[in-house]
Amino acid sequence: MRSSIVFFLICAVIGAVVFGIARLIDNDYLFFAGYVVLQYIVLATAWNILGGYTGYVNFGSAAFFALGAYASVFLYKIYPPLPIPALILIGAVISGIVGLGMGYLTLRLRGAFFAIATLALAVVLQTLITNWTYLGGARGAYVIRPIDVPLIGPYMQYLCLLMLGLVVIALTVARSIERSRLGLGFAAIRDDELAAEASGVPTLKLKLIATTISGAIMGMAGAPFPYYLGYVQPQSAFAFDYAVNSIAMPMIGGTTSWVGPLIGAILLGSLQQVANVTPLAQVNLLIVGLLIVDCVIIAPNGILGLVQRRRTARPFAADPAVFALLFAVNVIPIYFLHELELSQRTLEVIFWAILIFLAFARGRLVGHPWLVALPIAAAVLGVVPGPSWLWLVAAFALTVALVLGLALRPGAPEPLAQGKAR
Amino acid sequence: MTALLTIENLGKRFGGFIALDGIGLTVNTGERVGLIGPNGSGKSTLVNCISGTLANETGTVHFDGAPMNGLTAHQRTRAGLARSFQLPRPFATLTVAENLQVPLLYTVNARAGTHLSAAEIDARCAELLVLVGLADKAGEHPRDLTQVEMRKLELARALAADPKLLIADEAMAGLSHSEVVDIVALLIRLNERGITIILIEHIMRAVMKFSQRLIVLVSGKKIADGMPDAVIRDPAVERAYIGQ
Amino acid sequence: MGQGGVVEFSYDLVVNALIAGLLLGAFYAAVTVGVSISFGMLDIVNIAHPAFVILGSYIAYIASRLTGIDPILASIVMLPAFYALGALVYQVYYASFERYGQEALRGLAFFFGLLFVTEVSLVLLFGVDYRYVEAAYIGPNLCSTEIGKFAVIQAVCSLGIDMPLRMLVPALVALALFAALQLFLSGTFLGRAIMAVAQDQLALRLMAASPTRIKRIAFAISIATASIAGALLIVIQPVEPSIGREYIGRVFAICVLGGLGSLTGTLIGALLLGIVESFTATFYGPSWAPAVAFGFLLLTLAVRPAGLFGR
């Protein structure tokens, strides 16, 4: 308990410092974009409590987020001057209750059914709200917000401060759960629910707790949303981005600890703000999707797992189908990004790096480590500005790398260190 | 002799397949009961129904005087009924010691009137690990254990729940002769300390040494229940094993 | 008479909604059958299946535009390609997740990633405009065609029941697909092996058949059905990449309603859903349609998770 309070204070101090620095830089866009990243930290942390700690995947993060947002809209229509902190609390309660209800309906079934049900919930709620004209329906609702706030200044900075507060709360909650008896119970459920139940863990009760807490925090993140733009419509509140990112960020960062979603949200969130500059907003979503596929196969424990060297001895490049799919999957964004102006192609670097790593892993496995030279050459040719036939040569080099990677077979099978046999 | 576990007319089916057919048996407090039967006879299904992992369709289970029908597995474990799994099911992301902390925190600490401090929990963990011979593996993860060590962990985890009745489901598969002897001795010691034990095994010498009473299950039916020496010589039992 | 007019008006509406619902339901069954196999029998939560269906739609679209070939025929020609794709995807899934028992979270995430990688790739390639195909049976209604001259059909038409061929043909193809699959599963050794692997993998090993190989074949078949379902989709309505998402809920709602592992259950569940959706759209407006499937799903999960014909 005491370490949680200390952690909370440390986070609060760091948050205040970050806010102070941002004020000094005094760039409006920084706050505008920063709000989104902070929002994602909260969402990713909330998702991870149910997904990473307990092992139940939630595809409907947007539902809980939007509930918080629309609860604010509803209350605004009834009684405009409610302060946002109050809205946050109410959003938390409403989303928490819905999470509880949803959990009660579906958590006695397998995890797969729960995941699909969360998707269903998001669509049902979106349909309901789109048809509810009092809340604006499909055309959306407007919220009038002040331009300045006493003591702090511009309204956007106030929102950011609030969101920073939510980040501190979310991280503290996640960390205290992780280190508590509750967290141990969650981990037991994640690892083997049947054995957990047999060990005395009240699995249904704990899962309901996880769903409620997770939903409540997501609702908190959603409550200030209408005030961000002064306008909200179902399309934006229920955007697929929320579902995708709240899964991608913890997975890429690492699901077993509160640090993972933080890292993932900061990295991926910032990346997406950069990518938003490109004319193709879809590329954003494509990149996230590909990173999920890459991450799930190559680095199942995320960045944290790589750092802690917790990767199991399984060589992911051993199966030719995996190599082929990953190769193809990472070539796709390079193809699409290539069409853009050079200055906007910074994201290409990530996928070139993955391709090179792939070829390296595969080459090493089949005993021909020089294989990695091909994508490196292709990367150089592809990135350097010049006549378009350079790009063709690069493509050719990539194709050769793929074919060779598939054609060359590994030598003696590697012994998998999966528990020593008797 | 008070009855600790009473099963009456227990039935379980999977679709059209009848796994358990009208099973009735009693286990008295302090007894050592062996349960044997050919593969597929329903032993594990019986264990699952007793422990609450599966729900029986017909019949009743009474434990320690209280009806168990309708109670979830964790409620039964808290009531004092623990089981180990035939195929070890450790918590893979937790260390060996943490694996034992789960039942200690969620079963022992959850019982009214018990509250173990963190130090006491650590002490019990260490004690249990020494008991099964895993003391030097406390900080390891299950994936680094051998099959045999995982079975010992499985047993330790069931014991961590401080049960009145322990059902050990093939805890000795794959162990060497001396290890089997050790585990049998351990179980007999635990029994002398007051734990009623049902041992499900294929290793006949262990079963014969251990059991005060022997029950035989074949194709979901109980075909024998009595003194081990008599049961072994029962023609129906012989037929069941040889006739398979 | 006023009263008679009102009764006849709504009778007509009801019957047409019913017929439309049945035709729609049959089509939904074709889209769902792939998931019946992968989720119902193999326990693989392939939520990316609708994306493969949309992929099938676009391929049928290209083939039809380039060569003028009938879209449904084109999809049949493409079956081997989709089969190969399915085998590849299963191989990756097996090598990365199933073998290590980690399928729960990571497998779901994998298919989730595939789902919108496919969707977004299609958007980048084709844009968000609706695409449609042309064929002889897109346009006319049954009663006004050559076949409509048969006595039986005329009798039906005289009752005021008419149906657009662009709904009827896909429904018939869907039923044919079902019949073919049912025959395959119950009549051939391979088919029975697939049914067996759904229930008891150990028994299969003892029969010296490799469960992995059988599962790969089954999964590949499930993706192959997406090819045909995609062609049927683009016949019924114009297609754009994000349509796939509406179908995730429909498909799983039908699977759960019908009961996992039962092909008949899938068909009946699909017909039921089609009818309810049709009635909802007719009497309450189409904007409520997406909620129907998902509402069904939540209801079924809450009340009878084993479905109508479940194991």
Coordinates of N, CA and C in Angstrom, one line a residue, chain B residues 28-213:
Chain B
N28 N -14.1 -42.4 4.3 CA -14.2 -42.0 5.7 C -13.0 -41.1 6.1
T29 N -13.2 -40.3 7.1 CA -12.1 -39.4 7.6 C -10.9 -40.2 8.0
G30 N -9.7 -39.8 7.5 CA -8.5 -40.5 7.8 C -8.1 -41.7 7.0
E31 N -9.0 -42.0 6.0 CA -8.8 -43.2 5.2 C -7.7 -43.0 4.1
R32 N -7.1 -44.0 3.7 CA -6.3 -44.0 2.5 C -7.0 -44.9 1.4
V33 N -7.6 -44.3 0.4 CA -8.3 -45.0 -0.6 C -7.6 -45.0 -1.9
G34 N -7.5 -46.1 -2.6 CA -6.9 -46.2 -3.9 C -8.0 -46.3 -4.9
L35 N -7.8 -45.7 -6.0 CA -8.8 -45.8 -7.1 C -8.1 -46.2 -8.4
I36 N -8.4 -47.4 -8.9 CA -7.8 -47.8 -10.1 C -8.8 -48.2 -11.2
G37 N -8.3 -48.3 -12.4 CA -9.2 -48.7 -13.5 C -8.5 -48.5 -14.8
P38 N -8.9 -49.2 -15.8 CA -8.2 -49.1 -17.1 C -8.4 -47.6 -17.7
N39 N -7.6 -47.3 -18.7 CA -7.7 -46.0 -19.3 C -9.1 -45.8 -19.9
G40 N -9.6 -44.6 -19.6 CA -10.9 -44.3 -20.2 C -12.1 -44.8 -19.3
S41 N -11.7 -45.3 -18.1 CA -12.8 -45.8 -17.3 C -13.6 -44.7 -16.5
G42 N -13.1 -43.5 -16.6 CA -13.8 -42.4 -16.0 C -13.2 -41.9 -14.7
K43 N -12.0 -42.3 -14.4 CA -11.4 -41.9 -13.1 C -11.3 -40.4 -13.0
S44 N -10.7 -39.8 -14.1 CA -10.4 -38.4 -14.1 C -11.8 -37.6 -14.1
T45 N -12.7 -38.2 -14.8 CA -14.1 -37.5 -14.9 C -14.7 -37.5 -13.5
L46 N -14.5 -38.6 -12.8 CA -15.0 -38.7 -11.4 C -14.3 -37.6 -10.5
V47 N -13.0 -37.5 -10.7 CA -12.3 -36.5 -9.9 C -12.8 -35.1 -10.2
N48 N -13.0 -34.9 -11.5 CA -13.5 -33.6 -12.0 C -14.9 -33.3 -11.4
C49 N -15.7 -34.3 -11.3 CA -17.1 -34.1 -10.8 C -17.0 -33.9 -9.3
I50 N -16.2 -34.6 -8.6 CA -16.1 -34.4 -7.1 C -15.5 -33.0 -6.8
S51 N -14.5 -32.6 -7.6 CA -13.9 -31.3 -7.3 C -14.6 -30.1 -7.8
G52 N -15.6 -30.4 -8.7 CA -16.4 -29.3 -9.2 C -16.0 -28.7 -10.5
T53 N -14.9 -29.2 -11.1 CA -14.5 -28.7 -12.4 C -15.5 -29.1 -13.4
L54 N -16.1 -30.2 -13.3 CA -17.3 -30.6 -14.2 C -18.5 -30.7 -13.3
A55 N -19.6 -30.4 -14.0 CA -20.9 -30.6 -13.2 C -21.5 -31.9 -13.5
N56 N -21.9 -32.6 -12.5 CA -22.5 -33.9 -12.7 C -24.0 -33.7 -13.0
E57 N -24.5 -34.6 -13.9 CA -25.9 -34.5 -14.2 C -26.9 -35.1 -13.2
T58 N -26.5 -36.3 -12.7 CA -27.3 -36.9 -11.7 C -26.5 -37.2 -10.5
G59 N -27.2 -37.4 -9.4 CA -26.5 -37.8 -8.2 C -26.0 -36.6 -7.3
T60 N -25.5 -37.0 -6.1 CA -25.1 -36.0 -5.2 C -23.7 -36.2 -4.7
V61 N -23.1 -35.2 -4.3 CA -21.8 -35.3 -3.6 C -21.9 -34.5 -2.3
H62 N -21.6 -35.2 -1.2 CA -21.6 -34.6 0.1 C -20.2 -34.6 0.7
F63 N -19.7 -33.5 1.1 CA -18.3 -33.4 1.7 C -18.4 -32.8 3.1
D64 N -17.8 -33.5 4.0 CA -17.8 -32.9 5.4 C -19.2 -32.5 5.9
G65 N -20.2 -33.3 5.5 CA -21.5 -33.0 6.0 C -22.3 -32.0 5.1
A66 N -21.6 -31.3 4.2 CA -22.3 -30.3 3.4 C -22.5 -30.8 2.0
P67 N -23.7 -30.4 1.4 CA -23.9 -30.8 0.0 C -23.0 -30.0 -0.9
M68 N -22.5 -30.6 -2.0 CA -21.6 -29.9 -2.9 C -22.2 -29.5 -4.2
N69 N -23.4 -30.2 -4.5 CA -24.0 -29.9 -5.8 C -24.2 -28.4 -6.0
G70 N -23.8 -27.9 -7.1 CA -24.0 -26.4 -7.3 C -22.9 -25.6 -6.9
L71 N -22.0 -26.1 -6.0 CA -20.8 -25.3 -5.6 C -19.8 -25.3 -6.7
T72 N -19.1 -24.1 -6.9 CA -18.0 -24.1 -7.9 C -16.8 -24.8 -7.3
A73 N -15.8 -25.0 -8.2 CA -14.6 -25.7 -7.8 C -13.9 -24.9 -6.7
H74 N -13.8 -23.6 -6.8 CA -13.1 -22.9 -5.8 C -13.8 -22.9 -4.4
Q75 N -15.1 -23.0 -4.4 CA -15.8 -23.1 -3.2 C -15.5 -24.4 -2.5
R76 N -15.4 -25.5 -3.3 CA -15.1 -26.8 -2.8 C -13.7 -26.9 -2.3
T77 N -12.8 -26.2 -3.0 CA -11.4 -26.2 -2.5 C -11.3 -25.5 -1.2
R78 N -12.1 -24.4 -1.0 CA -12.1 -23.7 0.2 C -12.7 -24.5 1.3
A79 N -13.6 -25.4 0.9 CA -14.2 -26.3 2.0 C -13.3 -27.4 2.4
G80 N -12.2 -27.6 1.7 CA -11.2 -28.5 2.2 C -10.9 -29.7 1.2
L81 N -11.4 -29.5 0.0 CA -11.3 -30.6 -1.0 C -10.3 -30.2 -2.1
A82 N -9.1 -30.8 -2.1 CA -8.1 -30.4 -3.1 C -7.8 -31.5 -4.0
R83 N -7.4 -31.2 -5.2 CA -7.0 -32.2 -6.2 C -5.8 -31.8 -6.9
S84 N -5.0 -32.7 -7.4 CA -3.9 -32.4 -8.3 C -4.4 -32.9 -9.7
F85 N -3.8 -32.3 -10.7 CA -4.2 -32.7 -12.1 C -3.4 -33.7 -12.7
Q86 N -4.0 -34.6 -13.4 CA -3.3 -35.7 -14.0 C -2.2 -35.2 -15.0
L87 N -2.5 -34.3 -15.8 CA -1.5 -33.6 -16.6 C -1.2 -32.3 -16.0
P88 N 0.0 -32.1 -15.5 CA 0.3 -30.9 -14.7 C -0.1 -29.6 -15.4
R89 N -0.8 -28.8 -14.6 CA -1.2 -27.5 -15.1 C -0.7 -26.4 -14.3
P90 N 0.6 -26.1 -14.4 CA 1.2 -25.0 -13.6 C 0.9 -23.7 -14.1
F91 N 1.1 -22.7 -13.3 CA 0.9 -21.3 -13.8 C 2.2 -20.9 -14.4
A92 N 2.2 -20.8 -15.7 CA 3.5 -20.8 -16.5 C 4.3 -19.5 -16.3
T93 N 3.6 -18.4 -16.1 CA 4.3 -17.1 -16.0 C 4.7 -16.8 -14.5
L94 N 4.3 -17.7 -13.6 CA 4.7 -17.4 -12.2 C 5.9 -18.4 -11.8
T95 N 6.6 -18.0 -10.8 CA 7.7 -18.9 -10.4 C 7.1 -20.0 -9.6
V96 N 7.9 -21.0 -9.3 CA 7.4 -22.2 -8.5 C 6.9 -21.7 -7.2
A97 N 7.6 -20.8 -6.5 CA 7.1 -20.3 -5.2 C 5.8 -19.6 -5.3
E98 N 5.6 -18.8 -6.4 CA 4.4 -18.0 -6.6 C 3.2 -19.0 -6.9
N99 N 3.6 -20.1 -7.6 CA 2.5 -21.1 -7.9 C 1.9 -21.6 -6.6
L100 N 2.7 -21.7 -5.5 CA 2.2 -22.2 -4.3 C 1.5 -21.0 -3.5
Q101 N 1.9 -19.8 -3.8 CA 1.2 -18.7 -3.1 C -0.2 -18.5 -3.5
V102 N -0.6 -19.0 -4.7 CA -1.9 -18.8 -5.2 C -2.9 -19.5 -4.2
P103 N -2.7 -20.8 -4.0 CA -3.7 -21.5 -3.1 C -3.5 -21.0 -1.7
L104 N -2.3 -20.6 -1.3 CA -2.2 -20.1 0.1 C -3.0 -18.9 0.3
L105 N -2.9 -18.0 -0.7 CA -3.6 -16.7 -0.6 C -5.1 -16.8 -0.8
Y106 N -5.5 -17.7 -1.7 CA -6.9 -17.8 -2.1 C -7.7 -18.9 -1.4
T107 N -7.0 -19.8 -0.9 CA -7.8 -20.9 -0.2 C -7.6 -20.7 1.3
V108 N -6.3 -20.8 1.7 CA -6.1 -20.8 3.2 C -6.4 -19.5 3.8
N109 N -6.0 -18.4 3.2 CA -6.3 -17.1 3.7 C -7.7 -16.7 3.6
A110 N -8.5 -17.4 2.7 CA -9.9 -17.0 2.5 C -10.8 -17.7 3.5
R111 N -10.2 -18.7 4.2 CA -11.1 -19.4 5.2 C -11.3 -18.5 6.4
A112 N -12.5 -18.5 6.9 CA -12.8 -17.7 8.1 C -11.9 -18.0 9.3
G113 N -11.3 -17.0 9.9 CA -10.5 -17.3 11.1 C -9.1 -17.5 10.8
T114 N -8.7 -17.6 9.5 CA -7.3 -17.8 9.1 C -6.8 -16.5 8.5
H115 N -5.7 -16.0 9.0 CA -5.1 -15.0 8.2 C -3.6 -15.1 8.4
L116 N -2.9 -15.5 7.3 CA -1.5 -15.7 7.3 C -0.8 -14.4 6.9
S117 N 0.2 -14.1 7.7 CA 1.0 -12.9 7.3 C 1.9 -13.3 6.1
A118 N 2.5 -12.2 5.5 CA 3.4 -12.5 4.3 C 4.5 -13.4 4.7
A119 N 5.0 -13.2 5.9 CA 6.2 -14.1 6.4 C 5.7 -15.5 6.6
E120 N 4.5 -15.7 7.1 CA 4.0 -17.1 7.3 C 3.8 -17.7 5.9
I121 N 3.3 -17.0 5.0 CA 3.1 -17.5 3.7 C 4.4 -18.0 3.1
D122 N 5.4 -17.2 3.2 CA 6.7 -17.6 2.6 C 7.2 -18.8 3.3
A123 N 7.0 -18.9 4.7 CA 7.5 -20.0 5.4 C 6.8 -21.3 4.9
R124 N 5.5 -21.2 4.8 CA 4.7 -22.4 4.3 C 5.2 -22.8 2.9
C125 N 5.4 -21.8 2.0 CA 5.9 -22.1 0.7 C 7.2 -23.0 0.8
A126 N 8.1 -22.5 1.6 CA 9.4 -23.1 1.7 C 9.2 -24.5 2.3
E127 N 8.3 -24.7 3.3 CA 8.1 -26.0 3.9 C 7.5 -27.0 2.9
L128 N 6.6 -26.5 2.1 CA 6.0 -27.4 1.1 C 7.0 -27.8 0.0
L129 N 7.8 -26.9 -0.4 CA 8.8 -27.2 -1.4 C 9.8 -28.2 -0.9
V130 N 10.2 -28.1 0.4 CA 11.1 -29.1 1.0 C 10.4 -30.4 1.0
L131 N 9.1 -30.4 1.4 CA 8.4 -31.7 1.5 C 8.4 -32.5 0.2
V132 N 8.2 -31.8 -0.9 CA 8.2 -32.5 -2.2 C 9.5 -32.6 -2.9
G133 N 10.5 -31.9 -2.3 CA 11.9 -32.0 -2.9 C 12.1 -31.0 -4.0
L134 N 11.5 -29.9 -3.9 CA 11.7 -28.8 -4.9 C 12.3 -27.6 -4.3
A135 N 13.0 -27.7 -3.1 CA 13.4 -26.5 -2.4 C 14.3 -25.6 -3.2
D136 N 15.2 -26.2 -4.0 CA 16.1 -25.4 -4.8 C 15.6 -24.8 -6.1
K137 N 14.3 -25.1 -6.3 CA 13.7 -24.6 -7.6 C 12.7 -23.5 -7.3
A138 N 12.7 -22.9 -6.1 CA 11.7 -21.9 -5.7 C 11.6 -20.8 -6.7
G139 N 12.7 -20.3 -7.3 CA 12.7 -19.1 -8.1 C 12.6 -19.5 -9.6
E140 N 12.5 -20.8 -9.9 CA 12.4 -21.2 -11.3 C 11.0 -21.0 -11.9
H141 N 10.9 -21.0 -13.2 CA 9.6 -21.1 -13.9 C 9.3 -22.5 -14.3
P142 N 8.0 -22.8 -14.3 CA 7.6 -24.2 -14.7 C 8.2 -24.7 -16.0
R143 N 8.5 -23.8 -17.0 CA 9.0 -24.4 -18.2 C 10.4 -24.9 -18.1
D144 N 11.1 -24.5 -17.0 CA 12.4 -25.0 -16.8 C 12.5 -26.2 -15.9
L145 N 11.3 -26.8 -15.6 CA 11.3 -28.0 -14.7 C 11.2 -29.2 -15.6
T146 N 11.6 -30.3 -15.1 CA 11.4 -31.6 -15.8 C 10.0 -32.0 -15.5
Q147 N 9.5 -33.0 -16.3 CA 8.2 -33.5 -16.1 C 7.9 -34.0 -14.7
V148 N 8.9 -34.7 -14.2 CA 8.8 -35.2 -12.8 C 8.7 -34.0 -11.8
E149 N 9.5 -33.0 -12.0 CA 9.4 -31.9 -11.1 C 8.1 -31.2 -11.2
M150 N 7.5 -31.2 -12.4 CA 6.2 -30.5 -12.5 C 5.1 -31.3 -11.8
R151 N 5.3 -32.6 -11.8 CA 4.3 -33.4 -11.0 C 4.4 -33.1 -9.5
K152 N 5.6 -33.0 -9.1 CA 5.8 -32.7 -7.7 C 5.2 -31.3 -7.3
L153 N 5.4 -30.4 -8.3 CA 4.8 -29.0 -8.0 C 3.3 -29.1 -8.0
E154 N 2.8 -29.9 -8.9 CA 1.3 -30.1 -8.9 C 0.8 -30.6 -7.5
L155 N 1.5 -31.6 -7.0 CA 1.2 -32.2 -5.7 C 1.3 -31.1 -4.6
A156 N 2.4 -30.4 -4.7 CA 2.6 -29.3 -3.7 C 1.6 -28.3 -3.7
R157 N 1.1 -27.9 -4.9 CA 0.1 -26.9 -5.0 C -1.2 -27.4 -4.4
A158 N -1.5 -28.6 -4.6 CA -2.8 -29.2 -4.0 C -2.6 -29.2 -2.5
L159 N -1.4 -29.5 -2.0 CA -1.2 -29.5 -0.5 C -1.3 -28.1 0.1
A160 N -0.8 -27.2 -0.7 CA -0.8 -25.8 -0.2 C -2.2 -25.3 0.2
A161 N -3.2 -25.9 -0.4 CA -4.6 -25.5 0.0 C -5.0 -26.1 1.3
D162 N -4.1 -26.7 2.0 CA -4.4 -27.2 3.4 C -5.7 -28.0 3.4
P163 N -5.8 -29.1 2.6 CA -7.0 -29.8 2.5 C -7.3 -30.8 3.6
K164 N -8.6 -31.1 3.7 CA -9.0 -32.2 4.6 C -9.0 -33.5 3.7
L165 N -9.3 -33.4 2.4 CA -9.3 -34.5 1.5 C -8.4 -34.1 0.3
L166 N -7.4 -34.9 0.0 CA -6.6 -34.7 -1.1 C -6.8 -35.8 -2.2
I167 N -7.1 -35.4 -3.4 CA -7.2 -36.4 -4.5 C -6.0 -36.3 -5.4
A168 N -5.1 -37.3 -5.3 CA -3.9 -37.2 -6.1 C -4.1 -38.0 -7.4
D169 N -4.2 -37.3 -8.5 CA -4.5 -37.9 -9.8 C -3.2 -38.2 -10.6
E170 N -2.8 -39.5 -10.5 CA -1.6 -40.0 -11.2 C -0.4 -39.1 -10.9
A171 N -0.1 -38.9 -9.7 CA 1.0 -38.0 -9.3 C 2.3 -38.6 -9.5
M172 N 2.3 -39.9 -9.8 CA 3.6 -40.6 -9.8 C 4.0 -41.1 -11.2
A173 N 3.3 -40.7 -12.2 CA 3.6 -41.2 -13.5 C 5.0 -40.7 -13.9
G174 N 5.8 -41.6 -14.4 CA 7.1 -41.2 -14.9 C 8.2 -41.2 -13.8
L175 N 7.9 -41.4 -12.6 CA 8.9 -41.3 -11.5 C 9.7 -42.6 -11.5
S176 N 10.9 -42.4 -11.0 CA 11.8 -43.6 -10.8 C 11.3 -44.4 -9.6
H177 N 11.8 -45.6 -9.4 CA 11.3 -46.5 -8.3 C 11.5 -45.8 -7.0
S178 N 12.7 -45.2 -6.8 CA 12.9 -44.6 -5.5 C 12.0 -43.4 -5.3
E179 N 11.8 -42.7 -6.4 CA 10.9 -41.5 -6.2 C 9.5 -41.9 -5.9
V180 N 9.1 -43.0 -6.5 CA 7.7 -43.5 -6.1 C 7.7 -43.9 -4.7
V181 N 8.7 -44.6 -4.2 CA 8.7 -44.9 -2.8 C 8.7 -43.7 -1.9
D182 N 9.4 -42.6 -2.3 CA 9.4 -41.4 -1.5 C 8.0 -40.8 -1.5
I183 N 7.4 -40.7 -2.6 CA 6.1 -40.0 -2.7 C 5.1 -40.8 -1.8
V184 N 5.1 -42.2 -2.0 CA 4.2 -43.0 -1.2 C 4.4 -42.7 0.3
A185 N 5.7 -42.7 0.7 CA 6.0 -42.4 2.1 C 5.5 -41.1 2.5
L186 N 5.7 -40.1 1.6 CA 5.2 -38.7 1.9 C 3.7 -38.7 2.1
L187 N 3.0 -39.4 1.2 CA 1.5 -39.4 1.3 C 1.1 -40.1 2.6
I188 N 1.7 -41.2 2.9 CA 1.3 -41.9 4.2 C 1.6 -40.9 5.4
R189 N 2.7 -40.2 5.3 CA 3.0 -39.3 6.4 C 1.9 -38.2 6.5
L190 N 1.5 -37.7 5.4 CA 0.5 -36.7 5.4 C -0.8 -37.2 5.9
N191 N -1.1 -38.5 5.6 CA -2.3 -39.1 6.0 C -2.2 -39.2 7.6
E192 N -1.0 -39.6 8.1 CA -0.9 -39.7 9.5 C -1.1 -38.3 10.2
R193 N -0.8 -37.3 9.5 CA -1.0 -35.9 10.0 C -2.5 -35.5 10.0
G194 N -3.3 -36.3 9.3 CA -4.7 -36.0 9.3 C -5.4 -35.8 8.0
I195 N -4.7 -35.9 6.9 CA -5.3 -35.6 5.6 C -5.8 -37.0 5.0
T196 N -7.1 -37.0 4.7 CA -7.7 -38.1 4.0 C -7.2 -38.1 2.5
I197 N -6.8 -39.2 2.0 CA -6.3 -39.2 0.6 C -6.9 -40.2 -0.3
I198 N -7.3 -39.8 -1.5 CA -7.7 -40.7 -2.5 C -6.5 -40.7 -3.5
L199 N -6.0 -41.9 -3.8 CA -4.9 -42.0 -4.7 C -5.3 -42.7 -6.0
I200 N -5.2 -42.0 -7.1 CA -5.5 -42.6 -8.4 C -4.2 -42.9 -9.1
E201 N -4.0 -44.2 -9.4 CA -2.7 -44.5 -9.9 C -2.8 -45.8 -10.8
H202 N -1.7 -45.9 -11.6 CA -1.6 -47.1 -12.4 C -0.5 -48.0 -11.9
I203 N 0.4 -47.4 -11.0 CA 1.5 -48.1 -10.5 C 1.1 -49.0 -9.4
M204 N 0.9 -50.3 -9.6 CA 0.2 -51.2 -8.7 C 0.9 -51.3 -7.4
R205 N 2.2 -51.3 -7.4 CA 2.9 -51.5 -6.1 C 2.7 -50.4 -5.2
A206 N 2.6 -49.2 -5.8 CA 2.3 -48.0 -5.0 C 0.9 -48.1 -4.4
V207 N 0.0 -48.4 -5.3 CA -1.4 -48.5 -4.8 C -1.6 -49.5 -3.7
M208 N -1.0 -50.7 -3.9 CA -1.1 -51.7 -2.9 C -0.5 -51.3 -1.6
K209 N 0.6 -50.7 -1.7 CA 1.3 -50.3 -0.4 C 0.5 -49.2 0.3
F210 N 0.0 -48.3 -0.5 CA -0.7 -47.2 0.1 C -2.1 -47.4 0.6
S211 N -2.9 -48.1 -0.1 CA -4.3 -48.1 0.1 C -4.7 -49.0 1.3
Q212 N -5.7 -48.5 2.1 CA -6.3 -49.3 3.1 C -7.6 -49.9 2.4
R213 N -8.1 -49.2 1.4 CA -9.3 -49.7 0.7 C -9.0 -49.4 -0.8

